[in-house]
Amino acid sequence: MAKKQAVSFKLNGRQVEVLVEPRELLIHSLREKLQHTGPHIGCETSHCGACTVDLDGMSVKSCTVLTVQCQDAEVLTIEGFEQSGELHALQEGFTQEHGLQCGYCTPGMITRAFRLLKENPSPSEEEIRYWMAGNLCRCTGYQNIVKAVQYAAKKMSSAHT
Amino acid sequence: MIPREFEYYAPKTIPDALGLLKQFGDEAKLLAGGHSLLPMMKLRFAQPGHLIDLGRIRELKGIREDGGTLRIGAMTTENELIWSKLLQDKCPLLVEGARLISDPQVRYKGTIGGDIAHGDPGNDHPALMLVLGASFVLKASTGERVVPADGFFVGSYATLLKPGEIMTEIRIPVPAPGTGTCYAKLKRKVGDFATAAAAVMLRMKGETVQEVAIALTNVGASVLRARAAEDSLRGKAMNDASIAEAARLAMSICDPAADQRGDAEYKTAMAGEMTQRALRTARSRATH
Ligand SMILES: Cc1cc2nc3c(=O)[nH]c(=O)nc-3n(C[C@H](O)[C@H](O)[C@H](O)COP(=O)(O)OP(=O)(O)OC[C@H]3O[C@@H](n4cnc5c(N)ncnc54)[C@H](O)[C@@H]3O)c2cc1C
Ligand code: FES
Ligand code: FES
């Protein structure tokens, strides 16, 4: 068996270290070793986006990234969004606009939308649909997810002015 | 779904990566964005004993222009292509093509070099590379060679890349001003590979086709260059009849495998349709 390696990275602002075989996928380290079960496992084939996390400023599907690739990285998961009891604008948006039903896709949706709004603070509806297309939802029909992202974009831009 | 065991290396320089490749020979695989390789490893279609991650080699990144040639590091990601002002200005075909590849998350990881090296007939970059007249820099511990895209793709998952080589750079001559290009891709849904797609590069002189290149994605064992279709257009005026004839000639070289995207007849028909659309759009974008 390949030797285990210690991998350290920043998870939601906190330094963590895990001991993993090189073949371990980031989603498994997060869920099983670091008790961060917000990122979900859906398809396991890089299609659904339920496992999306933010890795060094990129939205990635953590079922298709090896934990050993994350040495010194900064990882953000849905667990890092709420700050001292205050929901993030995106979490509030998904609540206010009914952007979820079963909620399975929601952590991935919010994490992805976070990076989208960093790159484009006021996206058009078409841009939201194009740049959120790597996240599948089986319940909502997407309309309210788009509205939730628009809600957050508005709230975040007014907070800046 | 977890890959079989392997040893992992993250070299920081090209010579170090080449040294590891040499040391482990056939047992080793290079890891770029991992979005073709890791899924294959999870399904145990690929089981390398040693994985050499190119992700920490800075030299392999970046897009620049150098004396009329665009030089793109092999580890440049699809999103970096999409966001490049230089490419939007000088080679919008590459931006259009990258936008049609998979979905945002895959595009943060997937690299142009990995897409070309993988040799999957479903990959989109090979067709773009053929019509743009690209060439690839392949480095080995014994030296480097530059090979043209035309002839590089020799079959399903087969290219001219040799086991000890790393693709370091993609070179593309900046298309002449007034060149019209288009990538027309039919896919069933976001994130899917092409049912059929056509890349076109077109230069006009008045109403006459001066130069044209056409390549087809996912309708053969590897990307196809539609030479007879090109020949039928060159030196003539472009109209509905000549476009239809070019599409017919493009279809005549298609030999797609039937799968859930459709049977061979349907895919061939769609390759013809994509050829027509790409030709029309490229013409509307070309200066006359
Ligand atoms: C859901 C999904 C949908 C997709 N849809 C599309 C699509 O529509 N169109 C499309 O074109 N692609 C698609 N892809 C594939 C994606 O673009 C891959 O990222 C790409 O095919 C490979 O690039 P990579 O950087 O991920 O390479 P990897 O997966 O890391 O490597 C692929 C192969 O190339 C070799 N390699 C990589 N880099 C080099 C190098 N510099 N020198 C030599 N060899 C190298 C590796 O050893 C490996 O054998 C999709 C992938 C997924 C997961
Ligand atoms: S579980 Fe990772 S994309 Fe579906
Ligand atoms: S809310 Fe159920 S999958 Fe999206």
Coordinates of C-alpha atoms and ligand atoms in Angstrom, one line a residue:
Chain A
M1 CA 0.0 0.0 0.0
A2 CA 1.2 3.5 -0.8
K3 CA 2.5 5.3 2.2
K4 CA 0.2 7.7 3.9
Q5 CA 1.0 11.4 3.7
A6 CA 0.3 14.2 6.0
V7 CA -1.5 17.0 4.2
S8 CA -2.1 20.4 5.8
F9 CA -4.3 23.1 4.5
K10 CA -6.6 25.9 5.6
L11 CA -10.2 24.8 6.0
N12 CA -12.7 27.7 6.5
G13 CA -9.8 29.8 7.9
R14 CA -8.5 27.1 10.4
Q15 CA -5.3 25.2 9.8
V16 CA -6.0 21.4 9.6
E17 CA -3.9 18.3 8.9
V18 CA -5.0 14.9 7.7
L19 CA -3.1 11.7 7.1
V20 CA -4.2 10.2 3.8
E21 CA -3.3 7.7 1.2
P22 CA -2.6 9.5 -2.1
R23 CA -5.7 8.0 -3.6
E24 CA -8.1 9.6 -1.1
L25 CA -10.5 12.1 -2.6
L26 CA -10.9 15.5 -1.0
I27 CA -14.7 14.9 -0.5
H28 CA -13.9 11.8 1.7
S29 CA -11.2 13.7 3.8
L30 CA -13.7 16.5 4.4
R31 CA -16.6 14.3 5.3
E32 CA -15.0 11.4 7.1
K33 CA -11.8 12.9 8.6
L34 CA -12.7 16.5 9.2
Q35 CA -16.4 16.2 10.0
H36 CA -17.4 18.7 7.3
T37 CA -20.5 16.9 5.9
G38 CA -21.9 20.0 4.1
P39 CA -20.3 19.1 0.8
H40 CA -22.5 16.2 -0.4
I41 CA -21.8 13.1 -2.5
G42 CA -24.2 12.9 -5.4
C43 CA -23.0 11.3 -8.6
E44 CA -19.3 10.7 -7.8
T45 CA -18.6 11.2 -11.5
S46 CA -17.9 15.0 -11.6
H47 CA -21.3 15.8 -13.0
C48 CA -23.7 17.0 -10.3
G49 CA -21.8 19.6 -8.3
A50 CA -23.2 18.5 -4.9
C51 CA -19.6 18.1 -3.7
T52 CA -18.5 21.6 -4.8
V53 CA -16.1 23.4 -2.5
D54 CA -13.9 26.5 -3.0
L55 CA -10.3 25.6 -3.4
D56 CA -7.7 28.5 -3.8
G57 CA -10.3 30.7 -5.5
M58 CA -11.8 28.1 -7.8
S59 CA -15.0 26.2 -7.5
V60 CA -14.1 22.5 -7.7
K61 CA -15.9 19.2 -7.5
S62 CA -14.2 17.7 -4.5
C63 CA -15.0 14.1 -5.7
T64 CA -12.5 14.8 -8.5
V65 CA -9.6 16.2 -6.5
L66 CA -7.1 14.3 -4.5
T67 CA -6.5 15.5 -0.9
V68 CA -2.7 15.3 -1.6
Q69 CA -3.2 18.0 -4.2
C70 CA -4.4 20.4 -1.5
Q71 CA -1.2 20.8 0.5
D72 CA -1.0 24.5 1.6
A73 CA -4.4 25.2 -0.1
E74 CA -7.3 27.3 1.2
V75 CA -10.5 25.4 1.2
L76 CA -13.9 26.9 1.9
T77 CA -17.0 24.8 2.5
I78 CA -20.6 25.7 3.3
E79 CA -19.6 25.4 7.0
G80 CA -17.6 28.5 6.6
F81 CA -20.4 30.8 5.4
E82 CA -22.3 31.8 8.6
Q83 CA -20.4 34.2 10.7
S84 CA -21.1 34.6 14.4
G85 CA -24.8 33.8 14.1
E86 CA -25.3 35.9 10.9
L87 CA -26.3 34.0 7.7
H88 CA -24.3 34.9 4.6
A89 CA -26.2 36.9 2.0
L90 CA -26.4 33.8 -0.1
Q91 CA -27.8 31.6 2.7
E92 CA -30.4 34.3 3.3
G93 CA -31.2 34.5 -0.4
F94 CA -31.8 30.8 -0.7
T95 CA -34.2 31.0 2.4
Q96 CA -36.0 34.1 1.2
E97 CA -36.5 33.1 -2.4
H98 CA -37.2 29.4 -1.7
G99 CA -34.1 28.4 -3.6
L100 CA -34.3 24.9 -2.2
Q101 CA -36.7 22.0 -1.6
C102 CA -34.9 18.9 -0.4
G103 CA -31.7 20.9 0.1
Y104 CA -29.3 18.2 -1.2
C105 CA -27.8 20.4 -3.8
T106 CA -27.8 23.6 -1.7
P107 CA -24.3 23.5 -0.1
G108 CA -22.8 23.1 -3.6
M109 CA -25.0 25.7 -5.1
I110 CA -24.2 28.3 -2.4
T111 CA -20.4 27.6 -2.6
R112 CA -20.5 27.9 -6.3
A113 CA -22.5 31.1 -6.3
F114 CA -20.1 32.6 -3.8
R115 CA -17.2 32.3 -6.3
L116 CA -19.4 33.5 -9.2
L117 CA -20.3 36.6 -7.3
K118 CA -16.6 37.2 -6.4
E119 CA -15.8 37.1 -10.1
N120 CA -18.9 38.9 -11.3
P121 CA -20.7 40.9 -8.6
S122 CA -23.8 41.7 -10.7
P123 CA -24.4 38.9 -13.1
S124 CA -27.3 38.9 -15.5
E125 CA -29.8 36.0 -15.4
E126 CA -28.2 34.5 -18.4
E127 CA -24.7 34.7 -16.8
I128 CA -26.0 33.1 -13.6
R129 CA -27.4 30.2 -15.6
Y130 CA -24.3 29.8 -17.6
W131 CA -21.9 30.0 -14.7
M132 CA -24.0 27.8 -12.3
A133 CA -24.5 25.1 -14.9
G134 CA -22.2 22.7 -13.1
N135 CA -24.6 22.3 -10.2
L136 CA -27.7 20.1 -10.8
C137 CA -30.9 20.3 -8.8
R138 CA -33.5 17.6 -8.9
C139 CA -36.2 19.6 -7.2
T140 CA -36.5 23.2 -7.9
G141 CA -36.5 23.9 -11.6
Y142 CA -33.7 26.4 -11.0
Q143 CA -35.9 29.6 -11.2
N144 CA -35.7 30.3 -7.5
I145 CA -32.1 29.4 -7.3
V146 CA -31.4 32.2 -9.9
K147 CA -33.6 34.6 -7.8
A148 CA -31.6 33.6 -4.6
V149 CA -28.3 34.4 -6.3
Q150 CA -29.8 37.8 -7.6
Y151 CA -31.0 38.5 -4.0
A152 CA -27.5 37.9 -2.6
A153 CA -25.9 40.0 -5.4
K154 CA -28.1 42.9 -4.6
K155 CA -27.6 42.6 -0.9
M156 CA -23.9 42.3 -1.2
S157 CA -23.5 45.2 -3.6
S158 CA -25.6 47.5 -1.4
A159 CA -23.4 46.5 1.6
H160 CA -20.4 47.9 -0.3
T161 CA -21.9 51.3 -1.2
Chain B
M1 CA -15.4 5.1 -6.3
I2 CA -11.8 5.3 -5.2
P3 CA -8.7 4.8 -7.5
R4 CA -6.3 2.0 -7.0
E5 CA -3.2 2.7 -4.9
F6 CA -0.4 4.8 -6.3
E7 CA 2.5 6.9 -5.3
Y8 CA 2.1 10.7 -5.7
Y9 CA 4.7 13.2 -6.6
A10 CA 4.4 17.0 -7.1
P11 CA 7.6 18.2 -8.8
K12 CA 8.2 22.0 -9.0
T13 CA 10.2 22.0 -12.2
I14 CA 10.0 20.5 -15.7
P15 CA 13.4 18.7 -15.3
D16 CA 12.3 17.1 -12.1
A17 CA 9.0 15.9 -13.7
L18 CA 11.0 14.5 -16.6
G19 CA 13.3 12.7 -14.2
L20 CA 10.4 11.0 -12.5
L21 CA 8.9 10.1 -15.8
K22 CA 12.1 8.5 -16.9
Q23 CA 12.5 6.7 -13.5
F24 CA 9.1 5.1 -13.5
G25 CA 8.5 4.5 -17.3
D26 CA 5.2 2.9 -18.2
E27 CA 4.2 2.8 -14.5
A28 CA 3.8 6.6 -14.4
K29 CA 1.1 8.9 -15.5
L30 CA 1.1 12.7 -15.6
L31 CA -1.7 14.5 -13.7
A32 CA -2.8 17.8 -15.2
G33 CA -6.4 19.0 -14.3
G34 CA -7.3 15.4 -13.5
H35 CA -10.7 15.8 -15.0
S36 CA -10.3 13.0 -17.5
L37 CA -7.6 11.0 -15.7
L38 CA -9.1 10.9 -12.2
P39 CA -12.6 9.7 -13.4
M40 CA -10.8 7.0 -15.4
M41 CA -8.8 6.0 -12.3
K42 CA -11.9 6.0 -10.1
L43 CA -13.5 3.5 -12.6
R44 CA -10.2 1.6 -12.7
F45 CA -9.9 2.1 -16.5
A46 CA -6.5 3.6 -15.6
Q47 CA -4.3 2.3 -12.8
P48 CA -1.0 4.0 -12.8
G49 CA 1.4 3.0 -10.0
H50 CA 3.0 6.5 -9.9
L51 CA 1.2 9.8 -10.4
I52 CA 3.2 12.9 -11.3
D53 CA 1.2 16.1 -10.7
L54 CA 2.2 19.0 -13.0
G55 CA 0.1 21.4 -10.9
R56 CA 3.1 23.0 -9.1
I57 CA 5.2 23.7 -12.2
R58 CA 4.7 27.5 -12.8
E59 CA 6.5 27.5 -16.2
L60 CA 3.6 25.5 -17.6
K61 CA 1.1 28.3 -17.1
G62 CA 0.3 31.5 -18.9
I63 CA -0.8 32.9 -22.3
R64 CA 1.4 35.4 -24.2
E65 CA 2.0 36.6 -27.7
D66 CA 5.5 36.4 -29.2
G67 CA 6.3 37.6 -32.7
G68 CA 2.9 36.7 -34.3
T69 CA 2.6 33.4 -32.3
L70 CA 0.4 32.8 -29.3
R71 CA 2.2 30.7 -26.8
I72 CA 0.0 29.0 -24.2
G73 CA 1.3 26.9 -21.3
A74 CA 0.0 23.4 -21.3
M75 CA -1.4 23.8 -17.8
T76 CA -3.5 26.8 -18.6
T77 CA -7.1 26.1 -17.6
E78 CA -10.2 26.4 -19.7
N79 CA -11.5 29.3 -17.6
E80 CA -8.1 31.1 -18.0
L81 CA -8.6 30.8 -21.8
I82 CA -12.1 32.1 -21.5
W83 CA -11.0 35.1 -19.4
S84 CA -8.0 36.0 -21.6
K85 CA -8.4 39.4 -23.2
L86 CA -5.4 38.6 -25.5
L87 CA -7.2 35.5 -26.8
Q88 CA -10.6 37.3 -27.1
D89 CA -8.8 39.9 -29.3
K90 CA -6.4 37.6 -31.3
C91 CA -8.1 34.2 -31.3
P92 CA -11.7 34.3 -30.3
L93 CA -12.2 30.7 -31.6
L94 CA -10.3 29.4 -28.6
V95 CA -12.5 31.3 -26.2
E96 CA -15.7 30.2 -28.0
G97 CA -14.5 26.5 -27.9
A98 CA -13.5 26.6 -24.3
R99 CA -16.9 28.1 -23.3
L100 CA -18.5 25.0 -24.8
I101 CA -16.4 22.5 -22.8
S102 CA -18.2 20.9 -19.9
D103 CA -19.2 23.1 -17.0
P104 CA -17.6 25.9 -14.8
Q105 CA -16.1 23.6 -12.2
V106 CA -14.6 21.3 -14.7
R107 CA -13.2 24.4 -16.5
Y108 CA -11.4 25.6 -13.4
K109 CA -9.4 22.4 -13.4
G110 CA -9.3 21.0 -16.9
T111 CA -6.2 22.2 -18.9
I112 CA -5.7 22.8 -22.6
G113 CA -2.7 20.5 -22.6
G114 CA -4.6 17.7 -20.8
D115 CA -7.4 18.0 -23.3
I116 CA -5.1 17.7 -26.2
A117 CA -2.8 15.0 -24.8
H118 CA -5.7 12.8 -23.7
G119 CA -6.6 11.9 -27.3
D120 CA -10.3 11.3 -26.6
P121 CA -12.2 11.8 -29.9
G122 CA -14.8 13.7 -27.8
N123 CA -12.4 16.3 -26.7
D124 CA -13.0 19.7 -28.2
H125 CA -9.5 21.3 -28.4
P126 CA -8.1 19.0 -31.1
A127 CA -10.5 20.3 -33.8
L128 CA -9.7 23.9 -32.8
M129 CA -6.0 23.1 -33.0
L130 CA -6.3 21.6 -36.4
V131 CA -8.1 24.6 -38.0
L132 CA -5.8 27.1 -36.2
G133 CA -2.7 25.4 -37.5
A134 CA -1.3 24.9 -34.0
S135 CA 1.8 23.0 -33.0
F136 CA 2.8 21.4 -29.7
V137 CA 6.1 21.6 -27.8
L138 CA 7.0 18.1 -26.5
K139 CA 9.8 17.9 -24.0
A140 CA 11.7 14.8 -23.0
S141 CA 14.9 14.4 -20.9
T142 CA 16.8 14.0 -24.2
G143 CA 15.5 17.2 -25.8
E144 CA 12.4 18.8 -27.2
R145 CA 10.5 18.6 -30.5
V146 CA 7.7 20.7 -32.0
V147 CA 5.0 18.8 -33.8
P148 CA 2.1 20.1 -35.8
A149 CA -1.4 19.4 -34.7
D150 CA -2.1 18.1 -38.1
G151 CA -1.1 14.4 -37.9
F152 CA -0.7 14.5 -34.0
F153 CA -4.0 12.7 -33.3
V154 CA -3.7 9.2 -34.7
G155 CA -6.6 7.3 -33.1
S156 CA -8.8 6.8 -30.1
Y157 CA -6.7 7.9 -27.1
A158 CA -3.6 7.7 -29.4
T159 CA -1.4 10.7 -30.2
L160 CA 2.2 11.2 -31.2
L161 CA 3.1 11.9 -27.5
K162 CA 5.7 9.4 -26.3
P163 CA 5.8 7.9 -22.8
G164 CA 8.8 10.0 -21.6
E165 CA 7.4 13.3 -23.0
I166 CA 5.6 16.3 -21.4
M167 CA 3.6 18.7 -23.6
T168 CA 4.8 22.1 -22.3
E169 CA 3.4 24.6 -24.7
I170 CA 0.8 25.1 -27.4
R171 CA 1.8 27.4 -30.3
I172 CA -0.8 29.1 -32.5
P173 CA -0.1 31.5 -35.3
V174 CA -2.2 34.6 -34.7
P175 CA -4.9 34.4 -37.4
A176 CA -4.7 37.2 -40.0
P177 CA -7.0 40.2 -39.4
G178 CA -10.4 39.6 -41.0
T179 CA -10.3 35.8 -40.5
G180 CA -13.7 34.4 -39.6
T181 CA -13.9 31.4 -37.2
C182 CA -16.6 29.4 -35.5
Y183 CA -17.0 26.3 -33.4
A184 CA -20.5 24.8 -33.7
K185 CA -21.1 22.1 -31.1
L186 CA -24.3 20.0 -30.6
K187 CA -24.6 18.5 -27.1
R188 CA -27.5 17.0 -25.3
K189 CA -27.0 19.0 -22.1
V190 CA -24.6 21.2 -20.3
G191 CA -21.4 19.4 -19.4
D192 CA -21.8 16.8 -22.2
F193 CA -19.3 15.9 -24.9
A194 CA -20.3 16.7 -28.5
T195 CA -22.8 14.6 -30.3
A196 CA -21.0 16.2 -33.2
A197 CA -19.1 19.5 -33.7
A198 CA -17.4 21.4 -36.4
A199 CA -14.6 23.9 -36.2
V200 CA -14.1 26.3 -39.1
M201 CA -11.4 28.9 -40.0
L202 CA -12.2 31.0 -43.1
R203 CA -10.4 33.8 -45.0
M204 CA -12.3 35.6 -47.8
K205 CA -11.2 37.7 -50.7
G206 CA -14.2 39.6 -51.7
E207 CA -16.9 37.0 -52.3
T208 CA -14.3 34.2 -52.9
V209 CA -13.1 31.7 -50.3
Q210 CA -9.3 32.3 -50.1
E211 CA -8.5 29.9 -47.3
V212 CA -10.6 27.5 -45.3
A213 CA -10.0 24.8 -42.7
I214 CA -12.7 22.4 -41.3
A215 CA -12.3 19.8 -38.5
L216 CA -14.9 17.6 -36.9
T217 CA -15.2 16.4 -33.3
N218 CA -16.5 13.0 -32.0
V219 CA -17.5 11.5 -35.3
G220 CA -14.5 9.2 -35.8
A221 CA -11.8 7.4 -33.9
S222 CA -10.0 10.8 -33.6
V223 CA -10.6 14.3 -34.7
L224 CA -11.2 14.5 -38.5
R225 CA -9.8 17.1 -41.0
A226 CA -12.4 17.5 -43.7
R227 CA -10.0 18.1 -46.6
A228 CA -12.3 17.3 -49.5
A229 CA -14.9 19.7 -48.1
E230 CA -12.2 22.4 -47.8
D231 CA -11.0 21.8 -51.4
S232 CA -14.6 22.0 -52.7
L233 CA -14.9 25.6 -51.2
R234 CA -11.4 27.0 -51.9
G235 CA -11.2 29.6 -54.7
K236 CA -15.0 29.7 -55.2
A237 CA -17.9 31.9 -54.1
M238 CA -19.7 30.6 -51.0
N239 CA -23.5 30.0 -51.4
D240 CA -26.2 27.7 -50.2
A241 CA -25.2 25.1 -52.8
S242 CA -21.5 25.1 -52.1
I243 CA -22.1 25.0 -48.3
A244 CA -24.4 22.0 -48.7
E245 CA -21.8 20.3 -50.9
A246 CA -19.1 20.9 -48.3
A247 CA -21.3 19.4 -45.6
R248 CA -22.0 16.4 -47.8
L249 CA -18.2 15.9 -48.2
A250 CA -17.6 16.3 -44.5
M251 CA -20.3 13.7 -43.7
S252 CA -18.7 11.3 -46.1
I253 CA -15.6 10.9 -43.9
C254 CA -17.6 10.4 -40.7
D255 CA -17.5 7.1 -38.9
P256 CA -19.0 7.7 -35.5
A257 CA -19.6 5.0 -32.8
A258 CA -23.2 4.6 -31.8
D259 CA -23.9 5.4 -28.1
Q260 CA -26.5 7.1 -26.0
R261 CA -26.0 10.3 -28.0
G262 CA -27.4 8.6 -31.1
D263 CA -26.8 6.1 -33.9
A264 CA -24.2 6.6 -36.6
E265 CA -26.6 8.0 -39.1
Y266 CA -27.9 10.7 -36.8
K267 CA -24.4 11.7 -35.6
T268 CA -23.2 11.9 -39.2
A269 CA -26.2 14.1 -40.2
M270 CA -25.4 16.3 -37.2
A271 CA -21.8 16.6 -38.3
G272 CA -23.1 17.9 -41.6
E273 CA -25.4 20.3 -39.9
M274 CA -22.7 21.6 -37.6
T275 CA -20.4 22.1 -40.6
Q276 CA -23.0 24.2 -42.3
R277 CA -23.7 26.3 -39.2
A278 CA -20.0 26.8 -38.6
L279 CA -19.3 27.8 -42.2
R280 CA -22.2 30.3 -42.2
T281 CA -21.2 31.9 -38.9
A282 CA -17.5 32.0 -39.9
R283 CA -18.5 33.7 -43.1
S284 CA -20.6 36.3 -41.3
R285 CA -17.6 37.0 -39.0
A286 CA -15.0 37.2 -41.8
T287 CA -14.2 40.5 -43.4
H288 CA -15.0 40.4 -47.1
Ligands
LIG1 C1 -18.3 16.1 -16.5 C2 -17.2 16.3 -17.6 C3 -17.5 16.8 -18.8 C4 -16.6 17.0 -19.8 N1 -16.9 17.5 -21.0 C5 -15.9 17.8 -21.9 C6 -16.3 18.4 -23.1 O1 -17.4 18.7 -23.5 N2 -15.2 18.6 -24.0 C7 -13.9 18.3 -23.7 O2 -13.1 18.6 -24.5 N3 -13.6 17.8 -22.5 C8 -14.6 17.5 -21.6 N4 -14.2 17.0 -20.4 C9 -12.8 16.6 -20.2 C10 -12.1 17.7 -19.6 O3 -12.0 18.8 -20.5 C11 -10.7 17.3 -19.1 O4 -10.3 18.2 -18.2 C12 -9.7 17.1 -20.3 O5 -10.1 16.1 -21.2 C13 -8.3 16.7 -19.8 O6 -7.6 17.7 -19.2 P1 -7.0 17.7 -17.8 O7 -6.2 18.9 -17.6 O8 -8.1 17.4 -16.8 O9 -6.1 16.4 -17.9 P2 -5.9 15.1 -17.1 O10 -7.2 14.4 -16.8 O11 -5.1 15.4 -15.9 O12 -5.0 14.2 -18.1 C14 -5.5 13.6 -19.2 C15 -4.4 12.8 -19.9 O13 -3.5 13.6 -20.5 C16 -2.2 13.4 -20.0 N5 -1.6 14.7 -19.9 C17 -2.1 15.8 -19.2 N6 -1.3 16.9 -19.4 C18 -0.2 16.5 -20.1 C19 0.9 17.2 -20.6 N7 1.1 18.5 -20.3 N8 1.8 16.5 -21.3 C20 1.6 15.2 -21.6 N9 0.5 14.5 -21.2 C21 -0.4 15.1 -20.4 C22 -2.4 12.7 -18.7 O14 -1.3 11.9 -18.3 C23 -3.6 11.9 -19.0 O15 -3.3 10.7 -19.6 C24 -15.2 16.7 -19.4 C25 -14.9 16.2 -18.2 C26 -15.9 16.0 -17.2 C27 -15.5 15.5 -15.9
FES2 S1 -20.5 14.1 -6.3 FE1 -18.9 15.3 -7.2 S2 -19.9 16.1 -8.9 FE2 -21.4 14.8 -8.2
FES3 S1 -33.3 21.2 -3.7 FE1 -33.4 19.0 -3.9 S2 -31.8 18.7 -5.3 FE2 -31.9 20.8 -5.3

